[in-house]
Amino acid sequence: LSLAPRETKAAVCVAFGELMFGYDRINPERSIYCTQRVIALAEELQSPKQLQWAWRFLGQFYYQREQYDSAAVCYANAEKWIEEMASGKPTPDRPEGYDKAEIDNVLSSFYANRANLYYDTGDIERTMEDYARAEKIFEKYGWTESRAVLWYNKGEIYKEQEELKKAGEAYEKSLRLGQEAGDSLWMAMPKRGLAEVFMKEGRTTRALRYLQEADAYFSVHQD
């Protein structure tokens, strides 16, 4: 492979990328091996997009296994390569550089992933900062469903922190965005969240109404 033309190495890099996802749940050790191969090939190909992708995947891998220090190192590497993408420097596979929409797409996912890490390590302030960064990008491109998910997650955080007023506001925002997107799941999820908030506040009648409305969806979507 070391003597193969660039096009062949690029194709192999993509193939290893698909395999790192494919092995994630059935053979973690193999998944890590494939990720390492992506990183090695992407470094040789000078491809910051592939590098941020692989490092972000590796960060998620360690995050899901609650190896938070390792996840943080991987996210730091991913951020470095995202910054390289955004620098405007030409690369062999992108002599014209990366366009803004492509960079924003990468950044929005990165911020959402890192926010989860910050939350699980107890850094609420940084969690909300990254959510705000992701929200700004989602709003810019009209990604309404992504905004609904983000506001639901914020509601969950506020609820766990016993900030019930903020939790209710976040769930209501998520519900409005879910309705705007016409997404039945992201109408049911915030309704369930609102029901929990109302129960904690002792507003049982409103809680029951939202639970019944959420159940109308969940009862026919058991998965």
PDB file of C-alpha atoms in Angstrom:
ATOM      1  CA  LEU A   1       0.000   0.000   0.000  1.00  0.00           C
ATOM      2  CA  SER A   2       2.901   2.367   0.691  1.00  0.00           C
ATOM      3  CA  LEU A   3       3.753   2.275  -3.029  1.00  0.00           C
ATOM      4  CA  ALA A   4       0.146   2.568  -4.206  1.00  0.00           C
ATOM      5  CA  PRO A   5      -1.096   5.708  -5.981  1.00  0.00           C
ATOM      6  CA  ARG A   6      -2.890   8.384  -3.988  1.00  0.00           C
ATOM      7  CA  GLU A   7      -6.311   7.409  -5.376  1.00  0.00           C
ATOM      8  CA  THR A   8      -5.876   3.857  -4.079  1.00  0.00           C
ATOM      9  CA  LYS A   9      -4.820   5.038  -0.621  1.00  0.00           C
ATOM     10  CA  ALA A  10      -7.799   7.397  -0.496  1.00  0.00           C
ATOM     11  CA  ALA A  11     -10.184   4.561  -1.376  1.00  0.00           C
ATOM     12  CA  VAL A  12      -8.641   2.293   1.261  1.00  0.00           C
ATOM     13  CA  CYS A  13      -8.927   5.108   3.827  1.00  0.00           C
ATOM     14  CA  VAL A  14     -12.653   5.423   3.086  1.00  0.00           C
ATOM     15  CA  ALA A  15     -13.069   1.636   3.313  1.00  0.00           C
ATOM     16  CA  PHE A  16     -11.392   1.533   6.715  1.00  0.00           C
ATOM     17  CA  GLY A  17     -13.690   4.382   7.748  1.00  0.00           C
ATOM     18  CA  GLU A  18     -16.750   2.308   6.910  1.00  0.00           C
ATOM     19  CA  LEU A  19     -15.289  -0.663   8.771  1.00  0.00           C
ATOM     20  CA  MET A  20     -14.590   1.351  11.920  1.00  0.00           C
ATOM     21  CA  PHE A  21     -18.336   2.043  12.130  1.00  0.00           C
ATOM     22  CA  GLY A  22     -19.287  -1.493  11.142  1.00  0.00           C
ATOM     23  CA  TYR A  23     -17.164  -3.116  13.847  1.00  0.00           C
ATOM     24  CA  ASP A  24     -18.059  -0.590  16.558  1.00  0.00           C
ATOM     25  CA  ARG A  25     -20.635  -2.745  18.349  1.00  0.00           C
ATOM     26  CA  ILE A  26     -19.601  -6.234  17.293  1.00  0.00           C
ATOM     27  CA  ASN A  27     -15.808  -6.100  17.564  1.00  0.00           C
ATOM     28  CA  PRO A  28     -14.498  -2.997  19.382  1.00  0.00           C
ATOM     29  CA  GLU A  29     -10.835  -3.992  19.073  1.00  0.00           C
ATOM     30  CA  ARG A  30     -11.206  -4.332  15.318  1.00  0.00           C
ATOM     31  CA  SER A  31     -13.005  -0.992  15.197  1.00  0.00           C
ATOM     32  CA  ILE A  32     -10.083   0.705  16.973  1.00  0.00           C
ATOM     33  CA  TYR A  33      -7.620  -0.929  14.564  1.00  0.00           C
ATOM     34  CA  CYS A  34      -9.598   0.401  11.582  1.00  0.00           C
ATOM     35  CA  THR A  35      -9.736   3.870  13.138  1.00  0.00           C
ATOM     36  CA  GLN A  36      -5.973   3.857  13.611  1.00  0.00           C
ATOM     37  CA  ARG A  37      -5.567   2.884   9.958  1.00  0.00           C
ATOM     38  CA  VAL A  38      -7.795   5.795   8.910  1.00  0.00           C
ATOM     39  CA  ILE A  39      -5.699   8.192  10.974  1.00  0.00           C
ATOM     40  CA  ALA A  40      -2.429   6.865   9.561  1.00  0.00           C
ATOM     41  CA  LEU A  41      -3.642   7.025   5.961  1.00  0.00           C
ATOM     42  CA  ALA A  42      -5.320  10.423   6.393  1.00  0.00           C
ATOM     43  CA  GLU A  43      -2.099  11.863   7.823  1.00  0.00           C
ATOM     44  CA  GLU A  44      -0.208  10.545   4.800  1.00  0.00           C
ATOM     45  CA  LEU A  45      -2.884  11.938   2.477  1.00  0.00           C
ATOM     46  CA  GLN A  46      -2.933  15.249   4.389  1.00  0.00           C
ATOM     47  CA  SER A  47      -6.711  15.084   4.719  1.00  0.00           C
ATOM     48  CA  PRO A  48      -7.950  17.125   7.706  1.00  0.00           C
ATOM     49  CA  LYS A  49     -11.563  16.121   7.069  1.00  0.00           C
ATOM     50  CA  GLN A  50     -10.796  12.413   7.383  1.00  0.00           C
ATOM     51  CA  LEU A  51      -8.608  13.085  10.420  1.00  0.00           C
ATOM     52  CA  GLN A  52     -11.236  15.050  12.341  1.00  0.00           C
ATOM     53  CA  TRP A  53     -13.786  12.378  11.439  1.00  0.00           C
ATOM     54  CA  ALA A  54     -11.618   9.542  12.785  1.00  0.00           C
ATOM     55  CA  TRP A  55     -10.589  11.389  15.943  1.00  0.00           C
ATOM     56  CA  ARG A  56     -14.214  12.358  16.622  1.00  0.00           C
ATOM     57  CA  PHE A  57     -15.296   8.735  16.191  1.00  0.00           C
ATOM     58  CA  LEU A  58     -12.551   7.642  18.574  1.00  0.00           C
ATOM     59  CA  GLY A  59     -13.738  10.259  21.063  1.00  0.00           C
ATOM     60  CA  GLN A  60     -17.271   8.887  20.863  1.00  0.00           C
ATOM     61  CA  PHE A  61     -15.913   5.357  21.264  1.00  0.00           C
ATOM     62  CA  TYR A  62     -14.193   6.233  24.549  1.00  0.00           C
ATOM     63  CA  TYR A  63     -17.083   8.444  25.692  1.00  0.00           C
ATOM     64  CA  GLN A  64     -19.569   5.596  25.354  1.00  0.00           C
ATOM     65  CA  ARG A  65     -17.272   3.455  27.510  1.00  0.00           C
ATOM     66  CA  GLU A  66     -16.973   6.245  30.109  1.00  0.00           C
ATOM     67  CA  GLN A  67     -13.240   6.662  29.458  1.00  0.00           C
ATOM     68  CA  TYR A  68     -13.613  10.411  29.640  1.00  0.00           C
ATOM     69  CA  ASP A  69      -9.951  11.421  29.760  1.00  0.00           C
ATOM     70  CA  SER A  70      -9.242   9.481  26.572  1.00  0.00           C
ATOM     71  CA  ALA A  71     -12.352  10.951  24.955  1.00  0.00           C
ATOM     72  CA  ALA A  72     -11.193  14.487  25.819  1.00  0.00           C
ATOM     73  CA  VAL A  73      -7.799  13.885  24.181  1.00  0.00           C
ATOM     74  CA  CYS A  74      -9.489  12.591  21.029  1.00  0.00           C
ATOM     75  CA  TYR A  75     -11.864  15.558  20.850  1.00  0.00           C
ATOM     76  CA  ALA A  76      -8.918  17.929  21.243  1.00  0.00           C
ATOM     77  CA  ASN A  77      -7.264  16.268  18.240  1.00  0.00           C
ATOM     78  CA  ALA A  78     -10.520  16.439  16.281  1.00  0.00           C
ATOM     79  CA  GLU A  79     -10.849  20.153  17.060  1.00  0.00           C
ATOM     80  CA  LYS A  80      -7.295  20.751  15.809  1.00  0.00           C
ATOM     81  CA  TRP A  81      -8.127  19.190  12.442  1.00  0.00           C
ATOM     82  CA  ILE A  82     -11.449  21.028  12.180  1.00  0.00           C
ATOM     83  CA  GLU A  83      -9.504  24.253  12.671  1.00  0.00           C
ATOM     84  CA  GLU A  84      -7.200  23.097   9.878  1.00  0.00           C
ATOM     85  CA  MET A  85     -10.246  22.584   7.637  1.00  0.00           C
ATOM     86  CA  ALA A  86     -11.462  26.077   8.477  1.00  0.00           C
ATOM     87  CA  SER A  87      -8.070  27.702   7.913  1.00  0.00           C
ATOM     88  CA  GLY A  88      -8.611  27.922   4.159  1.00  0.00           C
ATOM     89  CA  LYS A  89      -5.323  26.194   3.429  1.00  0.00           C
ATOM     90  CA  PRO A  90      -5.406  24.077   0.254  1.00  0.00           C
ATOM     91  CA  THR A  91      -4.976  20.326   0.673  1.00  0.00           C
ATOM     92  CA  PRO A  92      -4.091  17.702  -1.960  1.00  0.00           C
ATOM     93  CA  ASP A  93      -7.696  16.472  -2.134  1.00  0.00           C
ATOM     94  CA  ARG A  94      -9.223  19.931  -1.676  1.00  0.00           C
ATOM     95  CA  PRO A  95      -6.968  22.469  -3.430  1.00  0.00           C
ATOM     96  CA  GLU A  96      -9.833  24.980  -3.290  1.00  0.00           C
ATOM     97  CA  GLY A  97     -10.300  24.422   0.447  1.00  0.00           C
ATOM     98  CA  TYR A  98     -13.491  23.432   2.280  1.00  0.00           C
ATOM     99  CA  ASP A  99     -16.651  25.479   1.911  1.00  0.00           C
ATOM    100  CA  LYS A 100     -18.333  27.089   4.899  1.00  0.00           C
ATOM    101  CA  ALA A 101     -21.384  24.814   4.887  1.00  0.00           C
ATOM    102  CA  GLU A 102     -19.219  21.691   5.068  1.00  0.00           C
ATOM    103  CA  ILE A 103     -17.198  23.108   7.951  1.00  0.00           C
ATOM    104  CA  ASP A 104     -20.349  24.184   9.800  1.00  0.00           C
ATOM    105  CA  ASN A 105     -21.832  20.709   9.399  1.00  0.00           C
ATOM    106  CA  VAL A 106     -18.737  19.177  10.989  1.00  0.00           C
ATOM    107  CA  LEU A 107     -18.647  21.787  13.759  1.00  0.00           C
ATOM    108  CA  SER A 108     -22.288  21.353  14.742  1.00  0.00           C
ATOM    109  CA  SER A 109     -21.809  17.609  15.307  1.00  0.00           C
ATOM    110  CA  PHE A 110     -18.537  18.190  17.119  1.00  0.00           C
ATOM    111  CA  TYR A 111     -20.029  20.730  19.525  1.00  0.00           C
ATOM    112  CA  ALA A 112     -22.984  18.470  20.302  1.00  0.00           C
ATOM    113  CA  ASN A 113     -20.663  15.495  20.973  1.00  0.00           C
ATOM    114  CA  ARG A 114     -18.284  17.481  23.159  1.00  0.00           C
ATOM    115  CA  ALA A 115     -21.172  19.025  25.094  1.00  0.00           C
ATOM    116  CA  ASN A 116     -22.223  15.535  26.171  1.00  0.00           C
ATOM    117  CA  LEU A 117     -18.691  14.854  27.412  1.00  0.00           C
ATOM    118  CA  TYR A 118     -18.619  18.115  29.358  1.00  0.00           C
ATOM    119  CA  TYR A 119     -21.950  17.288  30.955  1.00  0.00           C
ATOM    120  CA  ASP A 120     -20.909  13.816  32.067  1.00  0.00           C
ATOM    121  CA  THR A 121     -17.751  15.247  33.609  1.00  0.00           C
ATOM    122  CA  GLY A 122     -19.750  17.826  35.532  1.00  0.00           C
ATOM    123  CA  ASP A 123     -18.887  20.941  33.535  1.00  0.00           C
ATOM    124  CA  ILE A 124     -22.353  22.415  32.984  1.00  0.00           C
ATOM    125  CA  GLU A 125     -21.044  25.819  31.906  1.00  0.00           C
ATOM    126  CA  ARG A 126     -19.014  24.382  29.037  1.00  0.00           C
ATOM    127  CA  THR A 127     -21.887  22.065  28.138  1.00  0.00           C
ATOM    128  CA  MET A 128     -24.203  24.998  27.599  1.00  0.00           C
ATOM    129  CA  GLU A 129     -21.526  26.951  25.715  1.00  0.00           C
ATOM    130  CA  ASP A 130     -21.138  24.130  23.207  1.00  0.00           C
ATOM    131  CA  TYR A 131     -24.902  23.702  22.914  1.00  0.00           C
ATOM    132  CA  ALA A 132     -25.157  27.421  22.139  1.00  0.00           C
ATOM    133  CA  ARG A 133     -22.492  27.080  19.427  1.00  0.00           C
ATOM    134  CA  ALA A 134     -24.303  24.122  17.877  1.00  0.00           C
ATOM    135  CA  GLU A 135     -27.685  25.889  18.115  1.00  0.00           C
ATOM    136  CA  LYS A 136     -26.321  28.887  16.230  1.00  0.00           C
ATOM    137  CA  ILE A 137     -25.289  26.646  13.325  1.00  0.00           C
ATOM    138  CA  PHE A 138     -28.545  24.654  13.380  1.00  0.00           C
ATOM    139  CA  GLU A 139     -30.537  27.879  13.239  1.00  0.00           C
ATOM    140  CA  LYS A 140     -28.391  29.302  10.434  1.00  0.00           C
ATOM    141  CA  TYR A 141     -29.198  26.373   8.149  1.00  0.00           C
ATOM    142  CA  GLY A 142     -32.768  25.808   9.279  1.00  0.00           C
ATOM    143  CA  TRP A 143     -32.022  22.394  10.807  1.00  0.00           C
ATOM    144  CA  THR A 144     -35.193  22.388  12.857  1.00  0.00           C
ATOM    145  CA  GLU A 145     -35.138  18.748  14.000  1.00  0.00           C
ATOM    146  CA  SER A 146     -31.579  19.128  15.275  1.00  0.00           C
ATOM    147  CA  ARG A 147     -32.672  22.192  17.231  1.00  0.00           C
ATOM    148  CA  ALA A 148     -35.582  20.220  18.705  1.00  0.00           C
ATOM    149  CA  VAL A 149     -33.192  17.501  19.901  1.00  0.00           C
ATOM    150  CA  LEU A 150     -30.778  20.056  21.331  1.00  0.00           C
ATOM    151  CA  TRP A 151     -33.460  21.901  23.301  1.00  0.00           C
ATOM    152  CA  TYR A 152     -34.811  18.599  24.615  1.00  0.00           C
ATOM    153  CA  ASN A 153     -31.314  17.726  25.855  1.00  0.00           C
ATOM    154  CA  LYS A 154     -31.089  21.106  27.549  1.00  0.00           C
ATOM    155  CA  GLY A 155     -34.424  20.399  29.211  1.00  0.00           C
ATOM    156  CA  GLU A 156     -33.089  17.094  30.511  1.00  0.00           C
ATOM    157  CA  ILE A 157     -30.046  18.826  31.988  1.00  0.00           C
ATOM    158  CA  TYR A 158     -32.081  21.544  33.670  1.00  0.00           C
ATOM    159  CA  LYS A 159     -34.480  18.937  35.042  1.00  0.00           C
ATOM    160  CA  GLU A 160     -31.635  16.917  36.556  1.00  0.00           C
ATOM    161  CA  GLN A 161     -30.276  20.124  38.074  1.00  0.00           C
ATOM    162  CA  GLU A 162     -33.740  20.770  39.574  1.00  0.00           C
ATOM    163  CA  GLU A 163     -34.051  24.024  37.618  1.00  0.00           C
ATOM    164  CA  LEU A 164     -37.645  23.235  36.748  1.00  0.00           C
ATOM    165  CA  LYS A 165     -38.604  26.608  35.254  1.00  0.00           C
ATOM    166  CA  LYS A 166     -35.688  26.472  32.795  1.00  0.00           C
ATOM    167  CA  ALA A 167     -36.418  22.811  32.090  1.00  0.00           C
ATOM    168  CA  GLY A 168     -40.041  23.579  31.224  1.00  0.00           C
ATOM    169  CA  GLU A 169     -39.001  26.421  28.931  1.00  0.00           C
ATOM    170  CA  ALA A 170     -36.486  24.209  27.142  1.00  0.00           C
ATOM    171  CA  TYR A 171     -39.011  21.385  26.651  1.00  0.00           C
ATOM    172  CA  GLU A 172     -41.579  23.865  25.337  1.00  0.00           C
ATOM    173  CA  LYS A 173     -39.014  25.202  22.875  1.00  0.00           C
ATOM    174  CA  SER A 174     -38.254  21.645  21.783  1.00  0.00           C
ATOM    175  CA  LEU A 175     -41.972  20.948  21.343  1.00  0.00           C
ATOM    176  CA  ARG A 176     -42.501  24.053  19.198  1.00  0.00           C
ATOM    177  CA  LEU A 177     -39.552  23.093  16.993  1.00  0.00           C
ATOM    178  CA  GLY A 178     -40.812  19.511  16.720  1.00  0.00           C
ATOM    179  CA  GLN A 179     -44.221  20.815  15.648  1.00  0.00           C
ATOM    180  CA  GLU A 180     -42.560  23.145  13.135  1.00  0.00           C
ATOM    181  CA  ALA A 181     -40.584  20.228  11.712  1.00  0.00           C
ATOM    182  CA  GLY A 182     -43.650  17.969  11.698  1.00  0.00           C
ATOM    183  CA  ASP A 183     -41.653  15.334  13.568  1.00  0.00           C
ATOM    184  CA  SER A 184     -43.944  13.209  15.739  1.00  0.00           C
ATOM    185  CA  LEU A 185     -41.095  11.785  17.835  1.00  0.00           C
ATOM    186  CA  TRP A 186     -39.835  15.255  18.726  1.00  0.00           C
ATOM    187  CA  MET A 187     -43.322  16.246  19.738  1.00  0.00           C
ATOM    188  CA  ALA A 188     -43.729  13.206  21.991  1.00  0.00           C
ATOM    189  CA  MET A 189     -40.331  13.412  23.710  1.00  0.00           C
ATOM    190  CA  PRO A 190     -40.678  16.997  25.028  1.00  0.00           C
ATOM    191  CA  LYS A 191     -44.270  16.261  26.082  1.00  0.00           C
ATOM    192  CA  ARG A 192     -42.935  13.455  28.240  1.00  0.00           C
ATOM    193  CA  GLY A 193     -40.341  15.868  29.625  1.00  0.00           C
ATOM    194  CA  LEU A 194     -42.972  18.495  30.363  1.00  0.00           C
ATOM    195  CA  ALA A 195     -45.097  15.882  32.141  1.00  0.00           C
ATOM    196  CA  GLU A 196     -42.158  15.105  34.450  1.00  0.00           C
ATOM    197  CA  VAL A 197     -41.650  18.796  35.201  1.00  0.00           C
ATOM    198  CA  PHE A 198     -45.350  19.316  35.969  1.00  0.00           C
ATOM    199  CA  MET A 199     -45.381  16.246  38.216  1.00  0.00           C
ATOM    200  CA  LYS A 200     -42.420  17.622  40.183  1.00  0.00           C
ATOM    201  CA  GLU A 201     -44.259  20.935  40.489  1.00  0.00           C
ATOM    202  CA  GLY A 202     -47.423  19.202  41.687  1.00  0.00           C
ATOM    203  CA  ARG A 203     -49.433  20.175  38.598  1.00  0.00           C
ATOM    204  CA  THR A 204     -50.856  16.703  38.134  1.00  0.00           C
ATOM    205  CA  THR A 205     -53.676  17.529  35.704  1.00  0.00           C
ATOM    206  CA  ARG A 206     -51.322  19.126  33.169  1.00  0.00           C
ATOM    207  CA  ALA A 207     -48.793  16.334  33.693  1.00  0.00           C
ATOM    208  CA  LEU A 208     -51.434  13.698  32.942  1.00  0.00           C
ATOM    209  CA  ARG A 209     -52.546  15.502  29.777  1.00  0.00           C
ATOM    210  CA  TYR A 210     -49.008  15.582  28.393  1.00  0.00           C
ATOM    211  CA  LEU A 211     -48.402  11.960  29.412  1.00  0.00           C
ATOM    212  CA  GLN A 212     -51.528  10.867  27.563  1.00  0.00           C
ATOM    213  CA  GLU A 213     -50.480  12.795  24.462  1.00  0.00           C
ATOM    214  CA  ALA A 214     -46.969  11.309  24.607  1.00  0.00           C
ATOM    215  CA  ASP A 215     -48.404   7.831  25.153  1.00  0.00           C
ATOM    216  CA  ALA A 216     -50.508   8.196  22.002  1.00  0.00           C
ATOM    217  CA  TYR A 217     -47.203   8.163  20.112  1.00  0.00           C
ATOM    218  CA  PHE A 218     -45.128   5.737  22.196  1.00  0.00           C
ATOM    219  CA  SER A 219     -47.884   3.124  22.443  1.00  0.00           C
ATOM    220  CA  VAL A 220     -47.790   2.601  18.667  1.00  0.00           C
ATOM    221  CA  HIS A 221     -44.000   3.014  18.354  1.00  0.00           C
ATOM    222  CA  GLN A 222     -42.674   0.538  20.883  1.00  0.00           C
ATOM    223  CA  ASP A 223     -39.204   0.589  19.325  1.00  0.00           C
TER     224      ASP A 223
END
